[in-house]
Amino acid sequence: EKACGRCMIITTDQETGQLSNNLPLKILAKYNRDDKQKGAAFGTYFNAQNLTGSLYQDDIIQIHTYTDLMD
């Protein structure tokens, strides 16, 4: 398990490539902040072991153990 920081793409004008202000990230950080990454969190990476079968939309995933890779 590893925290996934929010990328800067949401602060970039997609037509010009110019960075705008960081307002979207500042707003997101108020609601979903990751202090280890010092910014807005987007999600979490997980690594599966002993892969067999398939995973489909709406499947339920259970996390039995995890190691914080950010420490």
Coordinates of C-alpha atoms in Angstrom, one line a residue:
E1 CA 0.0 0.0 0.0
K2 CA 1.3 3.4 -0.9
A3 CA -0.4 6.8 -1.0
C4 CA -0.9 8.3 -4.4
G5 CA -0.5 12.1 -4.6
R6 CA -2.6 14.2 -6.8
C7 CA -0.7 15.3 -10.0
M8 CA -0.4 18.8 -11.3
I9 CA -2.5 18.1 -14.4
I10 CA -5.6 19.7 -12.9
T11 CA -3.7 23.0 -12.6
T12 CA -2.5 22.9 -16.2
D13 CA -4.3 24.6 -19.1
Q14 CA -4.7 21.7 -21.5
E15 CA -4.7 23.9 -24.6
T16 CA -1.6 26.0 -23.8
G17 CA 0.3 23.8 -21.3
Q18 CA 0.7 26.8 -18.9
L19 CA 0.3 26.2 -15.2
S20 CA -2.5 28.1 -13.6
N21 CA -2.8 28.7 -9.9
N22 CA -2.8 25.8 -7.4
L23 CA -6.3 26.5 -6.3
P24 CA -7.8 23.1 -7.2
L25 CA -5.1 21.3 -5.3
K26 CA -5.5 23.7 -2.3
I27 CA -9.2 23.0 -2.2
L28 CA -8.7 19.2 -2.5
A29 CA -6.0 19.2 0.2
K30 CA -8.6 20.6 2.6
Y31 CA -10.8 17.5 2.2
N32 CA -8.3 14.7 1.4
R33 CA -4.8 15.6 2.6
D34 CA -1.8 13.3 2.9
D35 CA 0.7 14.9 5.3
K36 CA 3.4 12.4 4.3
Q37 CA 3.3 13.7 0.7
K38 CA 2.6 17.3 1.9
G39 CA -0.4 17.7 -0.4
A40 CA -3.7 16.5 -1.7
A41 CA -4.2 12.7 -1.8
F42 CA -5.7 11.1 -4.9
G43 CA -5.9 7.5 -3.9
T44 CA -3.8 4.5 -2.8
Y45 CA -1.7 2.0 -4.7
F46 CA -2.0 -1.6 -3.7
N47 CA 0.0 -4.6 -4.8
A48 CA -1.6 -8.0 -5.0
Q49 CA 0.3 -11.3 -4.5
N50 CA -0.5 -14.7 -5.9
L51 CA -2.5 -13.3 -8.8
T52 CA -5.1 -15.7 -10.2
G53 CA -8.4 -15.0 -11.8
S54 CA -9.8 -11.7 -13.0
L55 CA -11.0 -8.5 -11.4
Y56 CA -14.2 -6.9 -12.7
Q57 CA -16.0 -3.6 -12.0
D58 CA -18.1 -3.8 -8.8
D59 CA -16.0 -6.7 -7.4
I60 CA -15.4 -6.4 -3.7
I61 CA -11.7 -6.3 -2.7
Q62 CA -10.6 -7.2 0.9
I63 CA -7.3 -6.0 2.2
H64 CA -6.0 -8.6 4.8
T65 CA -2.6 -7.1 5.6
Y66 CA -0.7 -4.1 4.4
T67 CA 2.7 -2.4 4.9
D68 CA 3.0 1.3 4.8
L69 CA 5.7 1.9 2.1
M70 CA 5.9 5.6 2.9
D71 CA 7.6 5.1 6.3

